[in-house]
Coordinates of C-alpha atoms in Angstrom, one line a residue:
Chain A
M1 CA -21.5 25.4 -19.0
K2 CA -18.3 24.2 -18.1
Q3 CA -15.9 27.2 -17.6
A4 CA -11.8 26.8 -18.4
A5 CA -9.8 25.7 -15.5
S6 CA -13.0 25.5 -13.2
R7 CA -12.7 21.5 -12.9
D8 CA -9.2 21.0 -11.6
A9 CA -8.5 18.7 -8.7
A10 CA -5.9 17.1 -6.8
V11 CA -5.9 13.9 -4.7
V12 CA -3.4 13.4 -1.7
T13 CA -3.2 9.9 -0.3
P14 CA -0.8 7.6 1.5
W15 CA -2.4 4.8 0.0
Y16 CA -2.6 4.0 -3.6
P17 CA -1.8 0.4 -5.3
T18 CA 2.0 -0.3 -6.0
R19 CA 3.9 -3.2 -6.8
E20 CA 5.0 -3.6 -3.3
L21 CA 1.3 -3.3 -1.9
P22 CA -1.0 -3.9 -4.9
F23 CA -4.0 -4.3 -2.9
R24 CA -3.8 -1.1 -0.5
G25 CA -5.6 1.9 -1.7
S26 CA -7.8 0.5 -4.4
F27 CA -10.6 2.4 -3.1
V28 CA -8.7 5.6 -3.7
Q29 CA -7.8 4.6 -6.8
A30 CA -11.7 3.5 -7.8
M31 CA -12.6 7.1 -6.6
V32 CA -10.2 8.5 -8.9
D33 CA -11.1 6.5 -11.7
A34 CA -14.9 7.6 -11.0
T35 CA -14.2 11.2 -10.7
A36 CA -11.3 11.9 -12.9
P37 CA -13.6 11.8 -16.2
G38 CA -15.4 14.8 -15.3
C39 CA -12.5 17.0 -14.2
D40 CA -10.2 19.3 -16.6
S41 CA -7.5 17.8 -14.6
L42 CA -7.1 15.5 -11.5
V43 CA -3.4 14.9 -10.2
V44 CA -2.9 12.2 -7.5
Y45 CA 0.0 12.9 -5.0
H46 CA 0.6 9.3 -3.5
C47 CA 2.7 10.0 -0.5
D48 CA 3.8 6.7 -0.1
P49 CA 5.5 5.9 3.2
W50 CA 8.8 4.3 2.8
V51 CA 9.5 3.0 6.5
A52 CA 13.1 2.1 7.7
A53 CA 14.5 1.6 11.0
M54 CA 16.5 4.6 11.4
D55 CA 18.0 6.9 14.3
A56 CA 17.3 10.5 14.1
A57 CA 20.5 11.5 12.5
T58 CA 20.0 8.9 9.7
T59 CA 16.2 10.2 9.2
E60 CA 17.4 13.5 8.8
A61 CA 20.0 12.7 6.2
V62 CA 17.7 10.3 4.4
E63 CA 15.0 12.9 4.4
A64 CA 17.5 15.4 3.0
A65 CA 18.7 13.0 0.4
N66 CA 15.2 12.4 -0.8
A67 CA 14.6 16.0 -0.9
R68 CA 17.3 16.3 -3.3
L69 CA 16.3 13.5 -5.3
M70 CA 12.5 14.5 -5.7
P71 CA 12.8 16.8 -8.5
G72 CA 14.1 14.4 -10.9
T73 CA 12.6 11.4 -9.7
A74 CA 9.1 11.7 -8.7
H75 CA 7.6 11.5 -12.2
R76 CA 4.0 12.5 -13.4
V77 CA 2.4 9.6 -15.3
P78 CA -0.9 8.6 -16.6
T79 CA -3.2 6.5 -14.0
V80 CA -7.0 5.8 -14.0
G81 CA -9.7 7.6 -15.6
G82 CA -7.2 10.0 -17.5
A83 CA -5.9 11.5 -14.0
E84 CA -2.1 11.7 -13.5
L85 CA 0.0 10.1 -10.7
V86 CA 2.8 11.5 -8.8
H87 CA 4.3 8.7 -6.4
F88 CA 6.8 9.5 -4.3
P89 CA 8.2 8.4 -1.1
V90 CA 7.9 9.8 2.3
T91 CA 10.8 8.6 4.0
T92 CA 9.9 7.1 7.6
P93 CA 11.4 6.0 10.7
R94 CA 10.1 3.2 12.2
G95 CA 7.5 3.8 15.0
Q96 CA 7.1 7.4 14.2
D97 CA 4.2 8.8 16.4
Y98 CA 1.2 10.0 14.2
G99 CA 1.3 13.6 14.7
A100 CA 5.0 13.6 13.7
Q101 CA 4.2 11.5 10.6
A102 CA 1.6 14.2 9.7
R103 CA 4.2 16.9 9.8
N104 CA 6.7 14.6 7.8
H105 CA 4.1 14.0 5.0
E106 CA 3.4 17.8 4.9
R107 CA 7.1 18.6 4.7
Q108 CA 8.0 16.0 2.1
L109 CA 5.0 17.1 0.2
R110 CA 6.0 20.4 0.3
N111 CA 9.6 19.6 -1.2
L112 CA 8.1 17.7 -3.9
L113 CA 6.1 20.8 -4.8
G114 CA 9.3 23.0 -4.5
G115 CA 7.7 24.9 -1.5
K116 CA 4.9 25.9 -4.1
P117 CA 1.4 25.2 -3.2
I118 CA -0.6 22.4 -4.8
D119 CA -1.8 24.0 -8.1
A120 CA -5.4 23.2 -7.9
P121 CA -8.5 24.8 -6.8
V122 CA -9.7 21.7 -4.9
V123 CA -7.8 19.3 -3.0
H124 CA -9.3 16.1 -1.9
A125 CA -7.0 14.0 0.6
H126 CA -7.8 10.7 1.9
V127 CA -7.3 9.8 5.7
G128 CA -6.8 12.8 8.3
L129 CA -3.3 12.1 9.2
P130 CA -1.0 12.1 7.6
S131 CA -2.6 13.3 4.0
G132 CA -5.4 15.5 5.2
W133 CA -3.0 17.6 7.2
A134 CA -0.4 17.5 4.5
A135 CA -2.9 18.6 1.8
L136 CA -4.3 21.4 3.8
R137 CA -0.8 22.7 4.6
N138 CA 0.1 22.7 0.8
A139 CA -3.1 23.8 -0.5
R140 CA -3.4 27.0 -2.0
P141 CA -5.1 29.6 0.3
D142 CA -8.3 29.9 -2.0
A143 CA -8.4 26.1 -2.5
R144 CA -11.4 24.1 -1.0
V145 CA -10.0 21.1 0.9
F146 CA -11.9 18.0 1.4
V147 CA -11.0 14.9 3.2
T148 CA -12.3 11.3 3.5
E149 CA -11.3 9.6 6.7
H150 CA -11.1 5.9 6.2
A151 CA -8.9 4.7 9.2
S152 CA -10.5 2.2 11.7
F153 CA -8.0 2.8 14.1
L154 CA -8.5 6.4 15.0
E155 CA -8.6 5.8 18.8
R156 CA -5.1 4.8 18.3
V157 CA -4.1 8.1 16.5
F158 CA -5.9 10.1 19.1
Q159 CA -3.7 8.5 21.8
D160 CA -1.0 10.8 20.5
P161 CA -1.6 14.4 21.7
E162 CA 0.3 16.0 18.8
A163 CA -2.0 14.0 16.5
R164 CA -5.1 15.1 18.3
E165 CA -4.1 18.4 18.3
L166 CA -3.5 18.5 14.5
Y167 CA -6.7 16.6 13.8
D168 CA -8.5 19.3 15.7
E169 CA -7.1 21.8 13.5
L170 CA -7.6 20.0 10.3
L171 CA -11.4 19.7 11.1
G172 CA -11.5 23.2 11.4
G173 CA -9.7 24.2 8.4
V174 CA -11.1 21.9 5.7
T175 CA -13.9 22.8 3.5
G176 CA -15.6 19.3 4.1
F177 CA -14.8 16.2 6.1
F178 CA -16.1 12.7 5.3
A179 CA -15.9 9.7 7.4
V180 CA -16.7 6.1 6.6
G181 CA -19.1 4.3 8.9
D182 CA -20.8 4.9 12.1
K183 CA -17.6 3.8 14.0
V184 CA -15.4 6.3 12.7
T185 CA -18.0 9.1 12.7
E186 CA -19.0 8.4 16.4
V187 CA -15.1 8.1 17.5
L188 CA -14.6 11.6 15.6
G189 CA -17.8 13.0 17.3
R190 CA -16.8 12.0 20.5
T191 CA -13.2 13.3 20.3
F192 CA -14.5 16.5 18.5
P193 CA -18.1 17.6 19.4
H194 CA -17.4 21.0 18.5
H195 CA -17.0 19.5 14.8
A196 CA -19.5 17.1 14.8
D197 CA -21.9 18.9 12.6
K198 CA -19.1 19.1 9.7
I199 CA -18.5 15.3 9.5
L200 CA -20.4 14.0 6.6
R201 CA -20.2 10.5 4.8
I202 CA -19.4 9.8 1.2
P203 CA -19.4 6.5 -0.3
N204 CA -16.4 5.0 -2.3
P205 CA -17.5 4.0 -5.8
I206 CA -17.6 0.3 -6.7
S207 CA -17.8 -0.9 -10.2
F208 CA -20.8 -2.5 -11.6
D209 CA -19.5 -2.6 -15.1
Q210 CA -18.3 -6.3 -15.0
P211 CA -21.0 -9.0 -14.4
R212 CA -20.1 -12.7 -14.4
P213 CA -20.1 -14.4 -17.4
E214 CA -22.5 -17.1 -16.0
P215 CA -25.0 -16.6 -13.1
V216 CA -24.5 -18.6 -10.1
T217 CA -26.3 -21.8 -10.1
A218 CA -25.4 -23.8 -7.0
L219 CA -23.4 -22.4 -4.0
N220 CA -20.5 -24.7 -4.0
K221 CA -17.4 -22.5 -4.4
W222 CA -16.8 -20.6 -1.6
L223 CA -15.0 -17.3 -1.2
Y224 CA -13.4 -15.4 1.4
L225 CA -11.5 -12.1 0.8
G226 CA -9.8 -10.2 3.7
G227 CA -7.1 -10.6 6.5
M228 CA -6.1 -13.5 8.2
V229 CA -6.6 -12.2 11.4
E230 CA -8.7 -13.3 14.3
L231 CA -11.1 -10.1 13.8
K232 CA -12.2 -11.5 10.6
G233 CA -13.6 -14.7 12.0
V234 CA -11.5 -16.6 9.6
N235 CA -10.8 -19.5 12.1
W236 CA -14.7 -19.9 12.5
L237 CA -15.0 -20.2 8.6
V238 CA -12.6 -23.0 8.3
E239 CA -14.5 -25.0 11.0
A240 CA -17.7 -24.0 9.4
F241 CA -16.6 -25.1 5.9
A242 CA -15.3 -28.3 7.1
Q243 CA -18.7 -29.5 8.6
C244 CA -20.4 -28.3 5.3
H245 CA -17.8 -30.1 3.4
A246 CA -18.6 -33.5 5.3
E247 CA -22.3 -33.1 4.1
D248 CA -21.2 -31.8 0.7
P249 CA -17.7 -32.9 -0.5
S250 CA -18.1 -31.0 -3.9
L251 CA -17.5 -27.8 -1.7
T252 CA -14.6 -25.6 -2.1
L253 CA -13.2 -22.6 0.0
T254 CA -10.8 -20.1 -1.4
M255 CA -9.2 -17.8 1.4
V256 CA -7.4 -14.8 -0.2
G257 CA -5.5 -12.7 2.2
E258 CA -2.5 -12.4 4.4
G259 CA -1.9 -12.2 8.0
P260 CA -0.7 -14.2 11.0
L261 CA -3.2 -16.7 10.8
R262 CA -2.6 -17.7 7.5
R263 CA -0.1 -20.5 8.2
P264 CA -1.7 -21.9 11.4
L265 CA -5.0 -21.9 9.2
T266 CA -3.0 -24.1 6.2
E267 CA -2.0 -26.3 9.0
R268 CA -5.5 -26.7 10.3
V269 CA -6.9 -27.4 6.8
A270 CA -4.2 -30.3 6.3
E271 CA -5.2 -31.5 9.7
L272 CA -8.8 -31.4 8.7
G273 CA -8.0 -33.3 5.5
L274 CA -9.4 -30.5 3.5
S275 CA -6.2 -29.6 1.6
D276 CA -7.6 -30.3 -2.0
A277 CA -10.7 -28.3 -1.1
V278 CA -9.3 -25.4 0.7
K279 CA -6.9 -22.8 -0.9
L280 CA -5.1 -20.0 0.7
P281 CA -3.1 -18.1 -2.0
G282 CA -2.0 -15.2 0.2
S283 CA -2.7 -11.9 -1.2
I284 CA -3.4 -10.5 -4.5
P285 CA -4.0 -7.5 -6.6
H286 CA -7.5 -5.9 -6.5
E287 CA -8.4 -6.7 -10.1
E288 CA -7.6 -10.5 -9.5
A289 CA -9.7 -10.4 -6.4
L290 CA -12.7 -9.0 -8.4
G291 CA -11.9 -11.5 -11.1
L292 CA -12.2 -14.4 -8.6
M293 CA -15.4 -13.1 -7.2
R294 CA -16.8 -13.7 -10.7
E295 CA -15.4 -17.3 -10.8
H296 CA -17.0 -18.3 -7.4
D297 CA -20.4 -19.1 -6.2
L298 CA -20.7 -17.5 -2.7
L299 CA -18.9 -14.6 -0.7
V300 CA -18.5 -15.6 3.0
H301 CA -17.7 -12.7 5.2
P302 CA -17.8 -13.7 9.0
S303 CA -15.8 -10.6 10.3
R304 CA -16.5 -9.6 13.7
Y305 CA -16.6 -6.2 13.0
E306 CA -16.6 -4.1 9.8
T307 CA -16.9 -0.1 9.4
F308 CA -18.6 -0.7 6.0
G309 CA -18.1 -4.0 4.1
M310 CA -16.8 -2.7 0.7
T311 CA -16.1 -6.5 0.1
I312 CA -19.8 -7.4 0.2
V313 CA -20.9 -4.5 -2.1
E314 CA -18.0 -5.9 -4.6
G315 CA -19.3 -9.3 -4.3
I316 CA -22.7 -8.4 -5.0
A317 CA -21.7 -6.3 -8.0
A318 CA -19.7 -9.3 -9.2
G319 CA -23.2 -11.4 -9.0
M320 CA -22.4 -13.6 -5.9
P321 CA -24.7 -14.0 -2.9
V322 CA -23.2 -13.3 0.3
L323 CA -23.4 -15.0 3.6
V324 CA -22.4 -12.2 5.9
T325 CA -22.3 -11.3 9.9
R326 CA -24.2 -8.5 11.2
C327 CA -20.8 -7.1 12.2
G328 CA -21.8 -3.3 12.1
G329 CA -21.3 -2.0 8.5
P330 CA -22.8 -4.7 6.4
E331 CA -26.3 -4.9 7.7
R332 CA -26.6 -1.3 7.2
T333 CA -25.1 -1.5 3.9
L334 CA -27.7 -4.4 2.9
A335 CA -30.6 -2.6 4.6
G336 CA -33.8 -3.7 2.7
I337 CA -31.8 -5.9 0.6
E338 CA -30.9 -8.6 3.0
D339 CA -33.0 -11.5 1.6
A340 CA -32.2 -10.7 -2.0
A341 CA -28.5 -10.5 -1.5
G342 CA -27.8 -13.5 0.7
E343 CA -28.0 -14.4 4.1
L344 CA -27.1 -12.2 7.4
I345 CA -26.0 -14.0 10.3
D346 CA -25.0 -13.0 14.0
V347 CA -21.7 -12.7 15.0
E348 CA -21.1 -15.8 17.5
E349 CA -18.2 -17.3 18.6
N350 CA -18.9 -20.7 16.8
A351 CA -18.7 -22.3 13.6
E352 CA -22.2 -23.4 13.9
S353 CA -23.9 -19.9 13.3
I354 CA -22.2 -20.0 10.1
S355 CA -22.5 -23.3 8.8
D356 CA -26.4 -23.2 9.8
G357 CA -26.5 -19.8 8.0
F358 CA -25.3 -21.6 5.0
R359 CA -27.7 -24.1 4.9
R360 CA -30.5 -21.7 5.2
L361 CA -29.0 -19.9 2.5
R362 CA -28.4 -22.8 0.4
D363 CA -32.1 -23.7 0.7
R364 CA -33.2 -20.4 -0.3
F365 CA -31.1 -20.0 -2.9
A366 CA -32.3 -23.4 -4.4
G367 CA -36.1 -22.2 -3.9
G368 CA -35.4 -19.1 -6.0
G369 CA -35.5 -17.1 -2.7
L370 CA -32.8 -14.6 -3.6
D371 CA -33.0 -11.6 -6.0
L372 CA -29.4 -11.0 -6.8
E373 CA -30.4 -8.4 -9.5
R374 CA -32.5 -6.3 -7.4
A375 CA -29.6 -6.1 -4.7
R376 CA -27.1 -5.5 -7.4
A377 CA -29.5 -2.6 -8.8
R378 CA -30.0 -1.0 -5.5
L379 CA -26.4 -1.0 -4.6
S380 CA -25.5 0.2 -8.0
E381 CA -27.6 3.3 -7.4
Q382 CA -25.6 3.9 -4.3
Y383 CA -22.1 2.9 -4.8
G384 CA -21.8 3.0 -8.6
Y385 CA -19.2 5.1 -10.1
E386 CA -21.6 7.5 -11.8
A387 CA -23.5 8.3 -8.5
V388 CA -20.5 8.6 -6.2
A389 CA -18.8 10.8 -9.2
R390 CA -22.0 13.2 -8.9
A391 CA -21.8 13.4 -5.4
H392 CA -17.9 14.5 -5.5
Y393 CA -18.8 16.8 -8.1
R394 CA -21.5 18.6 -6.1
L395 CA -19.1 19.2 -3.4
W396 CA -16.0 19.9 -5.5
F397 CA -17.4 22.2 -8.3
P398 CA -20.7 23.6 -6.5
D399 CA -21.0 26.4 -8.9
A400 CA -20.5 24.5 -12.1
E401 CA -22.9 21.8 -10.8
D402 CA -25.6 24.3 -9.8
T403 CA -25.4 25.6 -13.6
E404 CA -25.2 22.4 -15.0
N405 CA -27.5 20.7 -13.1
A406 CA -30.0 23.5 -12.2
E407 CA -33.0 20.8 -11.9
D408 CA -30.7 18.4 -9.7
T409 CA -32.3 18.9 -6.1
G410 CA -29.8 16.3 -4.5
D411 CA -27.0 19.0 -4.0
A412 CA -27.5 19.6 -0.5
A413 CA -24.7 17.2 0.7
A414 CA -22.1 19.9 1.8
E415 CA -24.7 21.1 4.2
A416 CA -26.0 18.0 5.5
G417 CA -25.7 17.1 9.3
P418 CA -23.8 14.8 11.2
G419 CA -24.4 11.1 10.0
D420 CA -26.0 12.5 6.7
T421 CA -24.4 11.1 3.5
A422 CA -22.9 13.5 1.1
A423 CA -23.5 11.2 -1.7
P424 CA -27.4 10.6 -2.3
G425 CA -27.9 8.5 -4.8
P426 CA -31.1 8.7 -6.9
G427 CA -33.8 8.8 -4.8
G428 CA -31.6 9.5 -2.0
A429 CA -31.0 6.1 -1.2
A430 CA -27.7 6.1 0.5
A431 CA -29.1 8.9 2.9
G432 CA -32.0 6.6 3.8
S433 CA -29.6 3.5 4.4
G434 CA -27.7 4.9 7.0
G435 CA -25.0 2.6 5.9
A436 CA -23.6 4.9 3.0
A437 CA -20.5 5.3 4.7
A438 CA -17.6 5.1 2.5
A439 CA -15.7 2.0 1.4
G440 CA -14.7 0.4 4.6
S441 CA -11.7 0.7 6.3
A442 CA -8.3 0.2 4.7
G443 CA -8.7 -3.5 5.7
T444 CA -12.3 -4.1 5.0
G445 CA -12.2 -4.2 1.0
T446 CA -11.1 -6.5 -1.6
A447 CA -8.3 -4.3 -1.8
S448 CA -7.3 -5.3 1.8
A449 CA -6.9 -8.9 0.8
G450 CA -3.6 -8.7 2.6
T451 CA -4.1 -6.3 5.1
D452 CA -6.2 -5.6 8.2
A453 CA -6.8 -1.7 9.0
S454 CA -8.0 -2.6 12.3
A455 CA -4.8 -4.5 13.2
G456 CA -2.6 -1.4 12.5
S457 CA -2.1 1.7 10.5
P458 CA -1.7 0.9 6.9
D459 CA 1.0 3.4 6.8
S460 CA 2.0 3.1 10.3
P461 CA 5.7 2.2 10.5
D462 CA 4.4 -0.5 13.0
S463 CA 1.8 -1.8 10.3
P464 CA 2.4 -5.8 9.5
Chain B
M1 CA 17.7 -0.8 -21.3
Q2 CA 20.3 -1.1 -18.2
V3 CA 18.4 -0.7 -15.0
L4 CA 20.3 -0.2 -11.5
F5 CA 17.9 -0.9 -8.7
L6 CA 19.3 0.6 -5.3
A7 CA 17.8 -1.7 -2.8
L8 CA 20.4 -1.2 0.3
G9 CA 17.8 -1.3 3.1
A10 CA 16.0 -4.6 1.7
A11 CA 12.5 -2.8 2.7
R12 CA 10.5 -3.3 -0.6
K13 CA 11.6 -6.6 -1.8
R14 CA 8.2 -7.3 -3.7
A15 CA 8.5 -4.3 -5.6
V16 CA 12.3 -4.8 -6.4
V17 CA 11.7 -8.5 -7.3
E18 CA 8.7 -7.6 -9.6
E19 CA 10.1 -4.5 -11.3
S20 CA 13.5 -6.4 -12.0
A21 CA 11.8 -9.2 -13.5
A22 CA 9.7 -6.7 -15.6
V23 CA 13.0 -5.1 -17.0
V24 CA 14.3 -8.5 -18.0
A25 CA 11.3 -9.7 -19.6
A26 CA 11.4 -6.5 -21.7
G27 CA 14.8 -7.6 -22.8
G28 CA 16.6 -5.1 -20.2
R29 CA 19.4 -5.8 -17.9
A30 CA 18.5 -5.5 -14.1
V31 CA 21.3 -5.3 -11.6
V32 CA 20.0 -5.1 -8.1
L33 CA 22.4 -3.6 -5.5
V34 CA 21.9 -4.9 -2.2
G35 CA 23.5 -4.1 1.2
Q36 CA 23.6 -7.9 2.5
R37 CA 22.8 -10.9 0.3
K38 CA 21.3 -12.7 3.3
S39 CA 18.8 -10.5 3.4
W40 CA 17.2 -11.5 0.1
S41 CA 17.9 -15.2 0.9
A42 CA 14.1 -15.7 0.8
E43 CA 13.3 -14.2 -2.5
T44 CA 13.2 -15.5 -5.9
F45 CA 14.5 -13.3 -8.9
A46 CA 13.8 -13.8 -12.3
P47 CA 16.2 -15.6 -14.3
G48 CA 19.0 -13.0 -15.7
V49 CA 18.5 -10.5 -13.0
E50 CA 21.9 -9.9 -10.9
L51 CA 22.0 -9.5 -7.3
V52 CA 25.3 -8.0 -6.1
T53 CA 26.4 -6.3 -2.5
L54 CA 27.9 -2.9 -2.7
A55 CA 30.9 -4.5 -0.8
E56 CA 31.4 -6.8 -3.7
L57 CA 31.6 -3.9 -6.2
E58 CA 33.8 -1.8 -3.9
D59 CA 36.0 -4.8 -3.6
R60 CA 36.9 -4.7 -7.2
H61 CA 38.7 -1.1 -6.9
L62 CA 42.4 -1.9 -7.2
P63 CA 43.3 -0.6 -3.9
R64 CA 41.0 -2.7 -2.1
R65 CA 42.4 -5.9 -3.9
V66 CA 45.8 -4.8 -3.0
E67 CA 44.6 -4.7 0.8
R68 CA 43.1 -8.1 0.5
A69 CA 46.2 -9.2 -1.0
V70 CA 48.2 -7.8 1.8
L71 CA 46.1 -8.5 4.6
Y72 CA 44.6 -11.8 3.9
R73 CA 45.7 -13.8 0.9
A74 CA 49.5 -13.7 1.7
P75 CA 49.0 -14.5 5.5
R76 CA 46.8 -17.3 4.3
R77 CA 49.4 -18.8 1.8
V78 CA 52.3 -18.3 4.4
A79 CA 50.1 -20.4 6.9
G80 CA 49.3 -22.7 4.3
A81 CA 52.9 -23.3 3.6
V82 CA 53.9 -23.4 7.1
G83 CA 51.0 -25.2 8.6
R84 CA 51.5 -28.6 7.6
G85 CA 51.6 -31.8 9.4
R86 CA 51.3 -31.4 13.1
V87 CA 51.5 -27.9 13.1
A88 CA 48.5 -27.7 10.9
P89 CA 45.9 -27.0 13.6
K90 CA 48.0 -24.6 15.3
A91 CA 48.5 -22.5 12.0
K92 CA 44.8 -22.9 11.6
R93 CA 44.1 -21.2 15.0
A94 CA 46.9 -18.6 14.6
L95 CA 45.6 -17.6 11.2
K96 CA 41.9 -17.2 12.4
A97 CA 43.0 -15.1 15.4
Y98 CA 45.4 -13.0 12.9
E99 CA 42.5 -12.5 10.7
K100 CA 39.8 -11.8 13.5
R101 CA 42.3 -9.6 15.8
V102 CA 44.6 -7.8 13.4
A103 CA 43.2 -8.0 9.8
G104 CA 39.8 -7.4 10.4
R105 CA 40.7 -4.6 12.7
V106 CA 43.1 -3.0 10.2
H107 CA 40.6 -3.4 7.6
R108 CA 37.7 -1.5 9.7
R109 CA 39.7 1.0 11.6
V110 CA 42.5 2.0 9.2
F111 CA 41.8 1.3 5.5
L112 CA 38.2 1.7 5.1
P113 CA 38.1 5.2 6.2
L114 CA 41.6 6.0 4.4
H115 CA 40.0 4.4 1.3
R116 CA 36.9 6.5 1.4
T117 CA 39.0 9.8 2.2
V118 CA 41.5 9.3 -0.5
W119 CA 39.0 7.6 -3.1
P120 CA 35.4 9.1 -2.3
T121 CA 34.3 8.1 -5.6
A122 CA 35.3 4.4 -5.8
A123 CA 32.0 3.1 -5.1
A124 CA 30.2 5.3 -7.8
R125 CA 33.1 4.0 -10.4
M126 CA 32.9 0.5 -9.7
V127 CA 29.0 0.7 -9.7
R128 CA 29.1 2.4 -13.0
R129 CA 31.9 0.0 -14.5
H130 CA 29.7 -2.9 -13.6
F131 CA 27.2 -1.6 -16.7
G132 CA 30.2 -1.3 -19.0
T133 CA 31.3 2.1 -20.5
A134 CA 27.8 3.2 -21.1
G135 CA 26.8 2.9 -17.2
P136 CA 23.3 2.2 -16.0
E137 CA 20.4 4.2 -18.1
L138 CA 18.0 4.0 -15.2
M139 CA 18.5 4.2 -11.5
V140 CA 15.5 3.0 -9.5
V141 CA 15.7 4.2 -5.7
A142 CA 13.9 1.5 -4.1
D143 CA 13.9 2.2 -0.6
A144 CA 14.5 4.8 2.0
I145 CA 17.9 3.8 3.0
S146 CA 19.1 3.9 -0.7
T147 CA 18.1 7.8 -1.1
Q148 CA 21.5 8.6 0.4
Q149 CA 23.5 6.4 -1.8
A150 CA 21.5 7.5 -4.8
V151 CA 22.5 11.3 -4.2
A152 CA 26.2 10.0 -3.9
L153 CA 26.3 8.2 -7.1
L154 CA 24.7 10.9 -9.1
S155 CA 27.2 13.4 -7.6
A156 CA 30.2 11.0 -8.2
W157 CA 29.2 10.6 -11.8
R158 CA 28.1 14.2 -12.5
A159 CA 31.5 15.4 -10.7
R160 CA 33.5 13.1 -13.0
G161 CA 31.5 14.4 -16.2
A162 CA 29.9 10.9 -16.7
A163 CA 26.4 10.8 -17.9
A164 CA 23.9 10.4 -14.9
P165 CA 21.0 8.1 -15.7
R166 CA 17.2 8.9 -15.3
V167 CA 16.3 8.3 -12.0
A168 CA 12.8 6.9 -10.6
Y169 CA 11.1 5.4 -7.7
S170 CA 9.9 2.8 -9.7
V171 CA 10.4 1.4 -13.1
D172 CA 6.4 2.0 -13.7
S173 CA 7.1 5.8 -13.6
I174 CA 9.1 5.9 -16.5
V175 CA 6.4 5.9 -19.0
T176 CA 6.2 9.5 -20.0
P177 CA 8.2 11.0 -22.7
Q178 CA 9.8 13.8 -20.8
P179 CA 10.1 13.1 -17.2
A180 CA 10.1 16.0 -15.6
A181 CA 10.0 17.5 -12.1
A182 CA 6.4 16.7 -10.5
R183 CA 5.1 20.0 -10.1

């Protein structure tokens, strides 16, 4: 039985979609959308880093001015799932170290709160630094604090001694800590071996509610979503597409995302005479990206490295087959359904691996060798809103969940060992996959169409 | 609704362009106050959005207009009248040197500090006047650098007893009926 005020929660995050960066933090928004309906109240504190070139005196003056403004300027407005959103800027000097950033977020969140703690018994932060730290230091003494780490640039974070020190303290102070993907878990385990048994995993939710109007009948319209950076293999994708287009001129390719390679790629496309077949529209909001998935036939994801591969799950959720590299996360995410979902190819520094992979996939698809419905159903069990929300509730409100789900045996998440998932889906599929790490780095999801977390901290002053 | 966007730092251009367009599309008036026009030259604002620099507004203050007349316009007229025929190039060079070495220095080193000391709220008055008697109804603080100016404007307006506008970090956050401190 639900008890009054027993299911209040707060989320602290540096990433949440805004007009300036509509693609950033859509996985946080998805998590809020999935979990808020089961809470009495859920307030999202979006500590948005507003970076500017400022000397020390200006930094101090600007922060003081912002502190004066906050009480009347940061408003609480409705957001997804019935949650409320408080968006406010954390004024940040360009080039600020990660440790200093964390303290900055702590201080400015406190300014927002008027010196009082966050009024919720459960606080869930996204990324350890800065938001995990800010949440821990602003939570009530009796609050249960959780952190989900998404950053794929942790090694760089830990080069800052202060950041390393704060992170150690953070790991010791939180109730639960979750990492996305093996790489993040490995870096954390290596850096903080004494906390290794505290690091669990939890997937970010993906909506499986909007199937495409018509099923894919031919793999003609290719789609790529992600950063226009070398790490994503976009150069090879264009060359591979050119090879396939030479065989079948009806093929088209849409490459959504931003990055330093967008212009050179546009020029290369023109040089290849493919300007009519290849479009590079830049970055777009997450919802639009999901819409594009339902309009295209094939998701091609030739990344050199991914912690998880949220885009791939979103693609399959949208009913598309995928042509994806075995670059870390995807092969684990698709374990057991590789052939049903599409074609996995090795990471090779050539175009042929992609074009050959496409030909194999096309032939298998034509012969009915895929089972997208099965792939979709399987991933929905692991990453669907309901599954992920349940996992959060078990962690956030263990007493209430115990009462409500006395017969639910999948509530051992908080006690799971390192590498175990905190979000067992029906049948514990997520735990079994070994890849149920949460939704990719900030740069791996559809949401990241214009970013690449591997190339820089999304809230780093140095980020592109 | 009359909305003032403070975008002096030019750090969040996409948000400013989109939000100002949304204001105009909703039938409102959007004035984007910037530090320098050239920082925004690559942006395309929706028709109806007004882009204005802080310096342009400050220049509308009477003492500033007098200063410009004395320091710049009068010497230019004199140079124009005297510098005809063969002496024209010399007059042009002399005027240029005067404006650089004398007028510019006097403006920066003497007049501006004096102006800010004697009329500290001039900028706030000029910004408000740009919106007519009612002033802006909403002020959107759009980047870090603008926070200081926002505080200065609000303080000046309140000190003069003028109605202060609502303030937000985004027009999108003005959807609640009673915006209150986020606690």
